[in-house]
C-alpha cells in the first residue's frame, strides 16, 4: 500500500495552532458497480472533484457541526458543547437553522470532515465579524464565536429573502463556509462608507458586520419598481466587504426542465424572493 498523499490542496489558511485546508482527490478511480463507475467517469470528465476539509491541530481546538467528522488521528478529544451556553445555543438553532450543540475537537492531530462534491470558502478574520446565510457554517477554530444575528430593519427581514435572522461569526480565527459555487466564480466588493451594492436575487453570500443590509425598491416609486421588472433589490451599504455568487442563480435554473432554452432567451425576473 502506497503512503503517497492522494489529495491536492486547493486552499489553505493557518493561525498559530491550526491549519485548515480544502483538499480534493486528484481523480476518482471508479467502482466495482458499473452504474457508479459511469457517474464517476462523467464527474472526472467534468472536473468535479471530491473534496474534504482537513484540519491540523497543534494543542488547539476546532468547532464543527455534529455529524461532520469523518475521521481523525492523533491525541484528540471529541466533545459536545452549546458554545456560550444553552440560551445562545437555542437562539442559534431556532433562529438560524444551525444545530443546538456543536462538536469541539481539541488536542494535537489531523482531522478530516465529511467528503462532498460541493465547494468551500475559507476566511481568516482578525478581530472582525462575518454575516452569512443560514446553514452555510461548516467549521471554525474555537477562537471564534458562532451566534444568531437579527436583521436590523423590517424590510430586510420581510422582503430580503434571508428571514429575520442570519448567522454571525466574530473574533479572530478561521471559519469554513459551504459555498454554492466555486471560489473562482465569486466576486468580492469592498464598499466605502455610504457606498451601495444592489443585487436582484439571493446570491449575496457573505458580508462583514459593518455592512448594513435592507430590501429597497428598484425605482424611486412603487410604480417605477413594478414597471422596471426588477421589484425589490437586496441593498448593501458600506463600509465593508460583500461576497456575491452571480452564477448561483444560473446553476439553479439549469436544474429545471427546459433550462437551457430559458437561459438562451431569458425573459428577465424579479430575483429577490418575497
C-alpha positions as protocol buffer text, in pm:
chain_id: "A"
residue {
  index: 1
  type: UNK
  ca { x: 0 y: 0 z: 0 }
}
residue {
  index: 2
  type: UNK
  ca { x: 133 y: 342 z: -101 }
}
residue {
  index: 3
  type: UNK
  ca { x: 174 y: 621 z: 158 }
}
residue {
  index: 4
  type: UNK
  ca { x: 158 y: 891 z: -110 }
}
residue {
  index: 5
  type: UNK
  ca { x: -97 y: 1160 z: -21 }
}
residue {
  index: 6
  type: UNK
  ca { x: -389 y: 1112 z: -266 }
}
residue {
  index: 7
  type: UNK
  ca { x: -502 y: 1471 z: -214 }
}
residue {
  index: 8
  type: UNK
  ca { x: -407 y: 1802 z: -363 }
}
residue {
  index: 9
  type: UNK
  ca { x: -450 y: 2118 z: -154 }
}
residue {
  index: 10
  type: UNK
  ca { x: -692 y: 2364 z: -312 }
}
residue {
  index: 11
  type: UNK
  ca { x: -683 y: 2633 z: -45 }
}
residue {
  index: 12
  type: UNK
  ca { x: -522 y: 2675 z: 294 }
}
residue {
  index: 13
  type: UNK
  ca { x: -534 y: 2914 z: 590 }
}
residue {
  index: 14
  type: UNK
  ca { x: -324 y: 2899 z: 908 }
}
residue {
  index: 15
  type: UNK
  ca { x: -315 y: 3056 z: 1252 }
}
residue {
  index: 16
  type: UNK
  ca { x: -98 y: 2958 z: 1550 }
}
residue {
  index: 17
  type: UNK
  ca { x: -203 y: 2606 z: 1647 }
}
residue {
  index: 18
  type: UNK
  ca { x: -423 y: 2529 z: 1346 }
}
residue {
  index: 19
  type: UNK
  ca { x: -401 y: 2478 z: 969 }
}
residue {
  index: 20
  type: UNK
  ca { x: -728 y: 2441 z: 776 }
}
residue {
  index: 21
  type: UNK
  ca { x: -716 y: 2311 z: 419 }
}
residue {
  index: 22
  type: UNK
  ca { x: -957 y: 2232 z: 139 }
}
residue {
  index: 23
  type: UNK
  ca { x: -821 y: 1912 z: -16 }
}
residue {
  index: 24
  type: UNK
  ca { x: -953 y: 1714 z: -310 }
}
residue {
  index: 25
  type: UNK
  ca { x: -888 y: 1381 z: -476 }
}
residue {
  index: 26
  type: UNK
  ca { x: -698 y: 1438 z: -800 }
}
residue {
  index: 27
  type: UNK
  ca { x: -930 y: 1187 z: -968 }
}
residue {
  index: 28
  type: UNK
  ca { x: -1164 y: 911 z: -856 }
}
residue {
  index: 29
  type: UNK
  ca { x: -1063 y: 571 z: -993 }
}
residue {
  index: 30
  type: UNK
  ca { x: -1405 y: 413 z: -1023 }
}
residue {
  index: 31
  type: UNK
  ca { x: -1611 y: 146 z: -855 }
}
residue {
  index: 32
  type: UNK
  ca { x: -1695 y: -223 z: -890 }
}
residue {
  index: 33
  type: UNK
  ca { x: -2053 y: -108 z: -961 }
}
residue {
  index: 34
  type: UNK
  ca { x: -2098 y: -16 z: -1330 }
}
residue {
  index: 35
  type: UNK
  ca { x: -2365 y: 248 z: -1258 }
}
residue {
  index: 36
  type: UNK
  ca { x: -2140 y: 419 z: -1006 }
}
residue {
  index: 37
  type: UNK
  ca { x: -1841 y: 390 z: -1238 }
}
residue {
  index: 38
  type: UNK
  ca { x: -2037 y: 566 z: -1511 }
}
residue {
  index: 39
  type: UNK
  ca { x: -2113 y: 857 z: -1278 }
}
residue {
  index: 40
  type: UNK
  ca { x: -1751 y: 868 z: -1167 }
}
residue {
  index: 41
  type: UNK
  ca { x: -1640 y: 883 z: -1532 }
}
residue {
  index: 42
  type: UNK
  ca { x: -1860 y: 1184 z: -1608 }
}
residue {
  index: 43
  type: UNK
  ca { x: -1758 y: 1354 z: -1282 }
}
residue {
  index: 44
  type: UNK
  ca { x: -1392 y: 1319 z: -1381 }
}
residue {
  index: 45
  type: UNK
  ca { x: -1464 y: 1443 z: -1735 }
}
residue {
  index: 46
  type: UNK
  ca { x: -1643 y: 1749 z: -1592 }
}
residue {
  index: 47
  type: UNK
  ca { x: -1356 y: 1802 z: -1344 }
}
residue {
  index: 48
  type: UNK
  ca { x: -1592 y: 1769 z: -1047 }
}
residue {
  index: 49
  type: UNK
  ca { x: -1370 y: 1672 z: -755 }
}
residue {
  index: 50
  type: UNK
  ca { x: -1450 y: 1503 z: -427 }
}
residue {
  index: 51
  type: UNK
  ca { x: -1335 y: 1742 z: -153 }
}
residue {
  index: 52
  type: UNK
  ca { x: -1277 y: 1738 z: 221 }
}
residue {
  index: 53
  type: UNK
  ca { x: -1177 y: 1983 z: 489 }
}
residue {
  index: 54
  type: UNK
  ca { x: -852 y: 1872 z: 652 }
}
residue {
  index: 55
  type: UNK
  ca { x: -751 y: 2033 z: 981 }
}
residue {
  index: 56
  type: UNK
  ca { x: -414 y: 2003 z: 1151 }
}
residue {
  index: 57
  type: UNK
  ca { x: -428 y: 2099 z: 1519 }
}
residue {
  index: 58
  type: UNK
  ca { x: -133 y: 2163 z: 1749 }
}
residue {
  index: 59
  type: UNK
  ca { x: -267 y: 2192 z: 2105 }
}
residue {
  index: 60
  type: UNK
  ca { x: -566 y: 2379 z: 1968 }
}
residue {
  index: 61
  type: UNK
  ca { x: -943 y: 2339 z: 1921 }
}
residue {
  index: 62
  type: UNK
  ca { x: -1192 y: 2314 z: 1634 }
}
residue {
  index: 63
  type: UNK
  ca { x: -1571 y: 2369 z: 1625 }
}
residue {
  index: 64
  type: UNK
  ca { x: -1775 y: 2153 z: 1385 }
}
residue {
  index: 65
  type: UNK
  ca { x: -2139 y: 2072 z: 1331 }
}
residue {
  index: 66
  type: UNK
  ca { x: -2239 y: 1735 z: 1489 }
}
residue {
  index: 67
  type: UNK
  ca { x: -2200 y: 1453 z: 1236 }
}
residue {
  index: 68
  type: UNK
  ca { x: -1946 y: 1643 z: 1026 }
}
residue {
  index: 69
  type: UNK
  ca { x: -1647 y: 1439 z: 1148 }
}
residue {
  index: 70
  type: UNK
  ca { x: -1525 y: 1174 z: 901 }
}
residue {
  index: 71
  type: UNK
  ca { x: -1210 y: 1050 z: 1074 }
}
residue {
  index: 72
  type: UNK
  ca { x: -921 y: 1180 z: 1282 }
}
residue {
  index: 73
  type: UNK
  ca { x: -587 y: 1061 z: 1415 }
}
residue {
  index: 74
  type: UNK
  ca { x: -361 y: 1184 z: 1691 }
}
residue {
  index: 75
  type: UNK
  ca { x: -404 y: 1291 z: 2050 }
}
residue {
  index: 76
  type: UNK
  ca { x: -750 y: 1437 z: 2001 }
}
residue {
  index: 77
  type: UNK
  ca { x: -1064 y: 1453 z: 2213 }
}
residue {
  index: 78
  type: UNK
  ca { x: -1420 y: 1500 z: 2081 }
}
residue {
  index: 79
  type: UNK
  ca { x: -1689 y: 1657 z: 2299 }
}
residue {
  index: 80
  type: UNK
  ca { x: -2022 y: 1838 z: 2257 }
}
residue {
  index: 81
  type: UNK
  ca { x: -2082 y: 2198 z: 2360 }
}
residue {
  index: 82
  type: UNK
  ca { x: -2353 y: 2462 z: 2330 }
}
residue {
  index: 83
  type: UNK
  ca { x: -2076 y: 2723 z: 2279 }
}
residue {
  index: 84
  type: UNK
  ca { x: -2183 y: 3010 z: 2501 }
}
residue {
  index: 85
  type: UNK
  ca { x: -2447 y: 2823 z: 2699 }
}
residue {
  index: 86
  type: UNK
  ca { x: -2795 y: 2683 z: 2641 }
}
residue {
  index: 87
  type: UNK
  ca { x: -2952 y: 3024 z: 2574 }
}
residue {
  index: 88
  type: UNK
  ca { x: -2711 y: 3109 z: 2291 }
}
residue {
  index: 89
  type: UNK
  ca { x: -2733 y: 2754 z: 2159 }
}
residue {
  index: 90
  type: UNK
  ca { x: -3114 y: 2769 z: 2143 }
}
residue {
  index: 91
  type: UNK
  ca { x: -3101 y: 3110 z: 1976 }
}
residue {
  index: 92
  type: UNK
  ca { x: -2860 y: 2977 z: 1713 }
}
residue {
  index: 93
  type: UNK
  ca { x: -3070 y: 2666 z: 1648 }
}
residue {
  index: 94
  type: UNK
  ca { x: -3416 y: 2818 z: 1623 }
}
residue {
  index: 95
  type: UNK
  ca { x: -3320 y: 3145 z: 1460 }
}
residue {
  index: 96
  type: UNK
  ca { x: -3054 y: 3043 z: 1208 }
}
residue {
  index: 97
  type: UNK
  ca { x: -3113 y: 2673 z: 1150 }
}
residue {
  index: 98
  type: UNK
  ca { x: -2774 y: 2574 z: 1293 }
}
residue {
  index: 99
  type: UNK
  ca { x: -2767 y: 2291 z: 1548 }
}
residue {
  index: 100
  type: UNK
  ca { x: -2816 y: 2343 z: 1923 }
}
residue {
  index: 101
  type: UNK
  ca { x: -2497 y: 2153 z: 2006 }
}
residue {
  index: 102
  type: UNK
  ca { x: -2165 y: 2187 z: 1832 }
}
residue {
  index: 103
  type: UNK
  ca { x: -1882 y: 1937 z: 1847 }
}
residue {
  index: 104
  type: UNK
  ca { x: -1549 y: 2056 z: 1978 }
}
residue {
  index: 105
  type: UNK
  ca { x: -1229 y: 1868 z: 1893 }
}
residue {
  index: 106
  type: UNK
  ca { x: -924 y: 1957 z: 2098 }
}
residue {
  index: 107
  type: UNK
  ca { x: -565 y: 1842 z: 2112 }
}
residue {
  index: 108
  type: UNK
  ca { x: -296 y: 1764 z: 1855 }
}
residue {
  index: 109
  type: UNK
  ca { x: -353 y: 1567 z: 1538 }
}
residue {
  index: 110
  type: UNK
  ca { x: -521 y: 1558 z: 1197 }
}
residue {
  index: 111
  type: UNK
  ca { x: -897 y: 1583 z: 1133 }
}
residue {
  index: 112
  type: UNK
  ca { x: -1094 y: 1507 z: 818 }
}
residue {
  index: 113
  type: UNK
  ca { x: -1454 y: 1623 z: 778 }
}
residue {
  index: 114
  type: UNK
  ca { x: -1723 y: 1456 z: 567 }
}
residue {
  index: 115
  type: UNK
  ca { x: -1639 y: 1447 z: 193 }
}
residue {
  index: 116
  type: UNK
  ca { x: -1850 y: 1639 z: -57 }
}
residue {
  index: 117
  type: UNK
  ca { x: -1862 y: 1738 z: -422 }
}
residue {
  index: 118
  type: UNK
  ca { x: -1954 y: 2088 z: -305 }
}
residue {
  index: 119
  type: UNK
  ca { x: -1742 y: 2398 z: -257 }
}
residue {
  index: 120
  type: UNK
  ca { x: -1591 y: 2567 z: 48 }
}
residue {
  index: 121
  type: UNK
  ca { x: -1487 y: 2918 z: 148 }
}
residue {
  index: 122
  type: UNK
  ca { x: -1208 y: 2983 z: 398 }
}
residue {
  index: 123
  type: UNK
  ca { x: -1196 y: 3314 z: 585 }
}
residue {
  index: 124
  type: UNK
  ca { x: -914 y: 3416 z: 816 }
}
residue {
  index: 125
  type: UNK
  ca { x: -1058 y: 3703 z: 1017 }
}
residue {
  index: 126
  type: UNK
  ca { x: -877 y: 3923 z: 1266 }
}
residue {
  index: 127
  type: UNK
  ca { x: -1093 y: 4083 z: 1536 }
}
residue {
  index: 128
  type: UNK
  ca { x: -1383 y: 4116 z: 1294 }
}
residue {
  index: 129
  type: UNK
  ca { x: -1722 y: 3958 z: 1223 }
}
residue {
  index: 130
  type: UNK
  ca { x: -1883 y: 3792 z: 920 }
}
residue {
  index: 131
  type: UNK
  ca { x: -2255 y: 3756 z: 850 }
}
residue {
  index: 132
  type: UNK
  ca { x: -2378 y: 3482 z: 616 }
}
residue {
  index: 133
  type: UNK
  ca { x: -2674 y: 3270 z: 510 }
}
residue {
  index: 134
  type: UNK
  ca { x: -2838 y: 3016 z: 738 }
}
residue {
  index: 135
  type: UNK
  ca { x: -2685 y: 2670 z: 712 }
}
residue {
  index: 136
  type: UNK
  ca { x: -2361 y: 2789 z: 549 }
}
residue {
  index: 137
  type: UNK
  ca { x: -2145 y: 2724 z: 857 }
}
residue {
  index: 138
  type: UNK
  ca { x: -1915 y: 2420 z: 826 }
}
residue {
  index: 139
  type: UNK
  ca { x: -1644 y: 2455 z: 1089 }
}
residue {
  index: 140
  type: UNK
  ca { x: -1427 y: 2712 z: 1267 }
}
residue {
  index: 141
  type: UNK
  ca { x: -1140 y: 2741 z: 1506 }
}
residue {
  index: 142
  type: UNK
  ca { x: -1266 y: 2762 z: 1864 }
}
residue {
  index: 143
  type: UNK
  ca { x: -1128 y: 3116 z: 1889 }
}
residue {
  index: 144
  type: UNK
  ca { x: -1443 y: 3231 z: 1704 }
}
residue {
  index: 145
  type: UNK
  ca { x: -1797 y: 3267 z: 1842 }
}
residue {
  index: 146
  type: UNK
  ca { x: -2091 y: 3147 z: 1631 }
}
residue {
  index: 147
  type: UNK
  ca { x: -2422 y: 3319 z: 1705 }
}
residue {
  index: 148
  type: UNK
  ca { x: -2754 y: 3438 z: 1561 }
}
residue {
  index: 149
  type: UNK
  ca { x: -2781 y: 3794 z: 1429 }
}
residue {
  index: 150
  type: UNK
  ca { x: -3118 y: 3963 z: 1399 }
}
residue {
  index: 151
  type: UNK
  ca { x: -3185 y: 4180 z: 1093 }
}
residue {
  index: 152
  type: UNK
  ca { x: -3167 y: 4547 z: 1184 }
}
residue {
  index: 153
  type: UNK
  ca { x: -3474 y: 4659 z: 989 }
}
residue {
  index: 154
  type: UNK
  ca { x: -3814 y: 4523 z: 895 }
}
residue {
  index: 155
  type: UNK
  ca { x: -3763 y: 4549 z: 518 }
}
residue {
  index: 156
  type: UNK
  ca { x: -3462 y: 4316 z: 517 }
}
residue {
  index: 157
  type: UNK
  ca { x: -3641 y: 4066 z: 743 }
}
residue {
  index: 158
  type: UNK
  ca { x: -3968 y: 4054 z: 546 }
}
residue {
  index: 159
  type: UNK
  ca { x: -3855 y: 4115 z: 188 }
}
residue {
  index: 160
  type: UNK
  ca { x: -3481 y: 4044 z: 178 }
}
residue {
  index: 161
  type: UNK
  ca { x: -3522 y: 3670 z: 132 }
}
residue {
  index: 162
  type: UNK
  ca { x: -3297 y: 3583 z: 429 }
}
residue {
  index: 163
  type: UNK
  ca { x: -3553 y: 3581 z: 713 }
}
residue {
  index: 164
  type: UNK
  ca { x: -3533 y: 3760 z: 1047 }
}
residue {
  index: 165
  type: UNK
  ca { x: -3201 y: 3603 z: 1149 }
}
residue {
  index: 166
  type: UNK
  ca { x: -2869 y: 3516 z: 986 }
}
residue {
  index: 167
  type: UNK
  ca { x: -2556 y: 3352 z: 1127 }
}
residue {
  index: 168
  type: UNK
  ca { x: -2261 y: 3555 z: 1255 }
}
residue {
  index: 169
  type: UNK
  ca { x: -1908 y: 3454 z: 1348 }
}
residue {
  index: 170
  type: UNK
  ca { x: -1687 y: 3703 z: 1529 }
}
residue {
  index: 171
  type: UNK
  ca { x: -1344 y: 3721 z: 1683 }
}
residue {
  index: 172
  type: UNK
  ca { x: -1010 y: 3615 z: 1540 }
}
residue {
  index: 173
  type: UNK
  ca { x: -957 y: 3284 z: 1366 }
}
residue {
  index: 174
  type: UNK
  ca { x: -1055 y: 3077 z: 1062 }
}
residue {
  index: 175
  type: UNK
  ca { x: -1409 y: 2985 z: 956 }
}
residue {
  index: 176
  type: UNK
  ca { x: -1507 y: 2748 z: 674 }
}
residue {
  index: 177
  type: UNK
  ca { x: -1838 y: 2803 z: 495 }
}
residue {
  index: 178
  type: UNK
  ca { x: -2025 y: 2594 z: 240 }
}
residue {
  index: 179
  type: UNK
  ca { x: -2048 y: 2771 z: -95 }
}
residue {
  index: 180
  type: UNK
  ca { x: -2299 y: 2707 z: -378 }
}
residue {
  index: 181
  type: UNK
  ca { x: -2035 y: 2791 z: -642 }
}
residue {
  index: 182
  type: UNK
  ca { x: -1657 y: 2754 z: -682 }
}
residue {
  index: 183
  type: UNK
  ca { x: -1440 y: 3018 z: -518 }
}
residue {
  index: 184
  type: UNK
  ca { x: -1319 y: 3131 z: -861 }
}
residue {
  index: 185
  type: UNK
  ca { x: -1674 y: 3239 z: -954 }
}
residue {
  index: 186
  type: UNK
  ca { x: -1723 y: 3465 z: -652 }
}
residue {
  index: 187
  type: UNK
  ca { x: -1697 y: 3841 z: -672 }
}
residue {
  index: 188
  type: UNK
  ca { x: -1580 y: 4044 z: -373 }
}
residue {
  index: 189
  type: UNK
  ca { x: -1662 y: 4414 z: -344 }
}
residue {
  index: 190
  type: UNK
  ca { x: -1511 y: 4647 z: -88 }
}
residue {
  index: 191
  type: UNK
  ca { x: -1762 y: 4923 z: -20 }
}
residue {
  index: 192
  type: UNK
  ca { x: -1665 y: 5266 z: 110 }
}
residue {
  index: 193
  type: UNK
  ca { x: -1878 y: 5432 z: 377 }
}
residue {
  index: 194
  type: UNK
  ca { x: -2219 y: 5506 z: 226 }
}
residue {
  index: 195
  type: UNK
  ca { x: -2142 y: 5320 z: -99 }
}
residue {
  index: 196
  type: UNK
  ca { x: -2417 y: 5079 z: -211 }
}
residue {
  index: 197
  type: UNK
  ca { x: -2428 y: 4742 z: -384 }
}
residue {
  index: 198
  type: UNK
  ca { x: -2774 y: 4638 z: -509 }
}
residue {
  index: 199
  type: UNK
  ca { x: -2844 y: 4276 z: -604 }
}
residue {
  index: 200
  type: UNK
  ca { x: -3152 y: 4140 z: -783 }
}
residue {
  index: 201
  type: UNK
  ca { x: -3151 y: 3794 z: -625 }
}
residue {
  index: 202
  type: UNK
  ca { x: -3049 y: 3592 z: -322 }
}
residue {
  index: 203
  type: UNK
  ca { x: -2688 y: 3535 z: -423 }
}
residue {
  index: 204
  type: UNK
  ca { x: -2504 y: 3763 z: -181 }
}
residue {
  index: 205
  type: UNK
  ca { x: -2329 y: 3504 z: 36 }
}
residue {
  index: 206
  type: UNK
  ca { x: -2118 y: 3681 z: 297 }
}
residue {
  index: 207
  type: UNK
  ca { x: -2064 y: 4032 z: 429 }
}
residue {
  index: 208
  type: UNK
  ca { x: -1858 y: 4189 z: 702 }
}
residue {
  index: 209
  type: UNK
  ca { x: -2062 y: 4304 z: 1000 }
}
residue {
  index: 210
  type: UNK
  ca { x: -2008 y: 4674 z: 923 }
}
residue {
  index: 211
  type: UNK
  ca { x: -2216 y: 4645 z: 605 }
}
residue {
  index: 212
  type: UNK
  ca { x: -2587 y: 4723 z: 652 }
}
residue {
  index: 213
  type: UNK
  ca { x: -2848 y: 4524 z: 461 }
}
residue {
  index: 214
  type: UNK
  ca { x: -3202 y: 4607 z: 357 }
}
residue {
  index: 215
  type: UNK
  ca { x: -3453 y: 4545 z: 77 }
}
residue {
  index: 216
  type: UNK
  ca { x: -3520 y: 4854 z: -133 }
}
residue {
  index: 217
  type: UNK
  ca { x: -3740 y: 4946 z: -428 }
}
residue {
  index: 218
  type: UNK
  ca { x: -3550 y: 4943 z: -756 }
}
residue {
  index: 219
  type: UNK
  ca { x: -3714 y: 5272 z: -860 }
}
residue {
  index: 220
  type: UNK
  ca { x: -3798 y: 5593 z: -681 }
}
residue {
  index: 221
  type: UNK
  ca { x: -4163 y: 5492 z: -664 }
}
residue {
  index: 222
  type: UNK
  ca { x: -4356 y: 5165 z: -641 }
}
residue {
  index: 223
  type: UNK
  ca { x: -4481 y: 5222 z: -999 }
}
residue {
  index: 224
  type: UNK
  ca { x: -4124 y: 5253 z: -1128 }
}
residue {
  index: 225
  type: UNK
  ca { x: -4024 y: 4940 z: -937 }
}
residue {
  index: 226
  type: UNK
  ca { x: -4307 y: 4737 z: -1091 }
}
residue {
  index: 227
  type: UNK
  ca { x: -4260 y: 4866 z: -1446 }
}
residue {
  index: 228
  type: UNK
  ca { x: -3881 y: 4822 z: -1437 }
}
residue {
  index: 229
  type: UNK
  ca { x: -3927 y: 4446 z: -1389 }
}
residue {
  index: 230
  type: UNK
  ca { x: -3679 y: 4438 z: -1102 }
}
residue {
  index: 231
  type: UNK
  ca { x: -3910 y: 4473 z: -800 }
}
residue {
  index: 232
  type: UNK
  ca { x: -3716 y: 4477 z: -473 }
}
residue {
  index: 233
  type: UNK
  ca { x: -3337 y: 4472 z: -459 }
}
residue {
  index: 234
  type: UNK
  ca { x: -3110 y: 4344 z: -185 }
}
residue {
  index: 235
  type: UNK
  ca { x: -2909 y: 4655 z: -97 }
}
residue {
  index: 236
  type: UNK
  ca { x: -2581 y: 4653 z: 96 }
}
residue {
  index: 237
  type: UNK
  ca { x: -2432 y: 4977 z: 224 }
}
residue {
  index: 238
  type: UNK
  ca { x: -2068 y: 5017 z: 330 }
}
residue {
  index: 239
  type: UNK
  ca { x: -1825 y: 5036 z: 486 }
}
residue {
  index: 240
  type: UNK
  ca { x: -1714 y: 4678 z: 450 }
}
residue {
  index: 241
  type: UNK
  ca { x: -1692 y: 4385 z: 211 }
}
residue {
  index: 242
  type: UNK
  ca { x: -1957 y: 4177 z: 36 }
}
residue {
  index: 243
  type: UNK
  ca { x: -1909 y: 3846 z: -148 }
}
residue {
  index: 244
  type: UNK
  ca { x: -2164 y: 3755 z: -418 }
}
residue {
  index: 245
  type: UNK
  ca { x: -2212 y: 3448 z: -640 }
}
residue {
  index: 246
  type: UNK
  ca { x: -2357 y: 3566 z: -975 }
}
residue {
  index: 247
  type: UNK
  ca { x: -2355 y: 3214 z: -1122 }
}
residue {
  index: 248
  type: UNK
  ca { x: -2564 y: 3064 z: -839 }
}
residue {
  index: 249
  type: UNK
  ca { x: -2895 y: 3157 z: -1000 }
}
residue {
  index: 250
  type: UNK
  ca { x: -2782 y: 3020 z: -1336 }
}
residue {
  index: 251
  type: UNK
  ca { x: -2699 y: 2680 z: -1184 }
}
residue {
  index: 252
  type: UNK
  ca { x: -3034 y: 2674 z: -1005 }
}
residue {
  index: 253
  type: UNK
  ca { x: -3215 y: 2737 z: -1334 }
}
residue {
  index: 254
  type: UNK
  ca { x: -3014 y: 2464 z: -1507 }
}
residue {
  index: 255
  type: UNK
  ca { x: -3168 y: 2209 z: -1269 }
}
residue {
  index: 256
  type: UNK
  ca { x: -3514 y: 2287 z: -1409 }
}
residue {
  index: 257
  type: UNK
  ca { x: -3686 y: 2149 z: -1718 }
}
residue {
  index: 258
  type: UNK
  ca { x: -3616 y: 2343 z: -2041 }
}
residue {
  index: 259
  type: UNK
  ca { x: -3342 y: 2525 z: -1851 }
}
residue {
  index: 260
  type: UNK
  ca { x: -3103 y: 2571 z: -2143 }
}
residue {
  index: 261
  type: UNK
  ca { x: -3375 y: 2713 z: -2368 }
}
residue {
  index: 262
  type: UNK
  ca { x: -3482 y: 2955 z: -2096 }
}
residue {
  index: 263
  type: UNK
  ca { x: -3125 y: 3067 z: -2038 }
}
residue {
  index: 264
  type: UNK
  ca { x: -3069 y: 3116 z: -2412 }
}
residue {
  index: 265
  type: UNK
  ca { x: -3359 y: 3361 z: -2429 }
}
residue {
  index: 266
  type: UNK
  ca { x: -3413 y: 3490 z: -2076 }
}
residue {
  index: 267
  type: UNK
  ca { x: -3731 y: 3685 z: -2012 }
}
residue {
  index: 268
  type: UNK
  ca { x: -3595 y: 3855 z: -1703 }
}
residue {
  index: 269
  type: UNK
  ca { x: -3716 y: 3808 z: -1349 }
}
residue {
  index: 270
  type: UNK
  ca { x: -3751 y: 3961 z: -1010 }
}
residue {
  index: 271
  type: UNK
  ca { x: -3474 y: 3760 z: -849 }
}
residue {
  index: 272
  type: UNK
  ca { x: -3521 y: 3855 z: -484 }
}
residue {
  index: 273
  type: UNK
  ca { x: -3770 y: 3618 z: -324 }
}
residue {
  index: 274
  type: UNK
  ca { x: -4051 y: 3782 z: -127 }
}
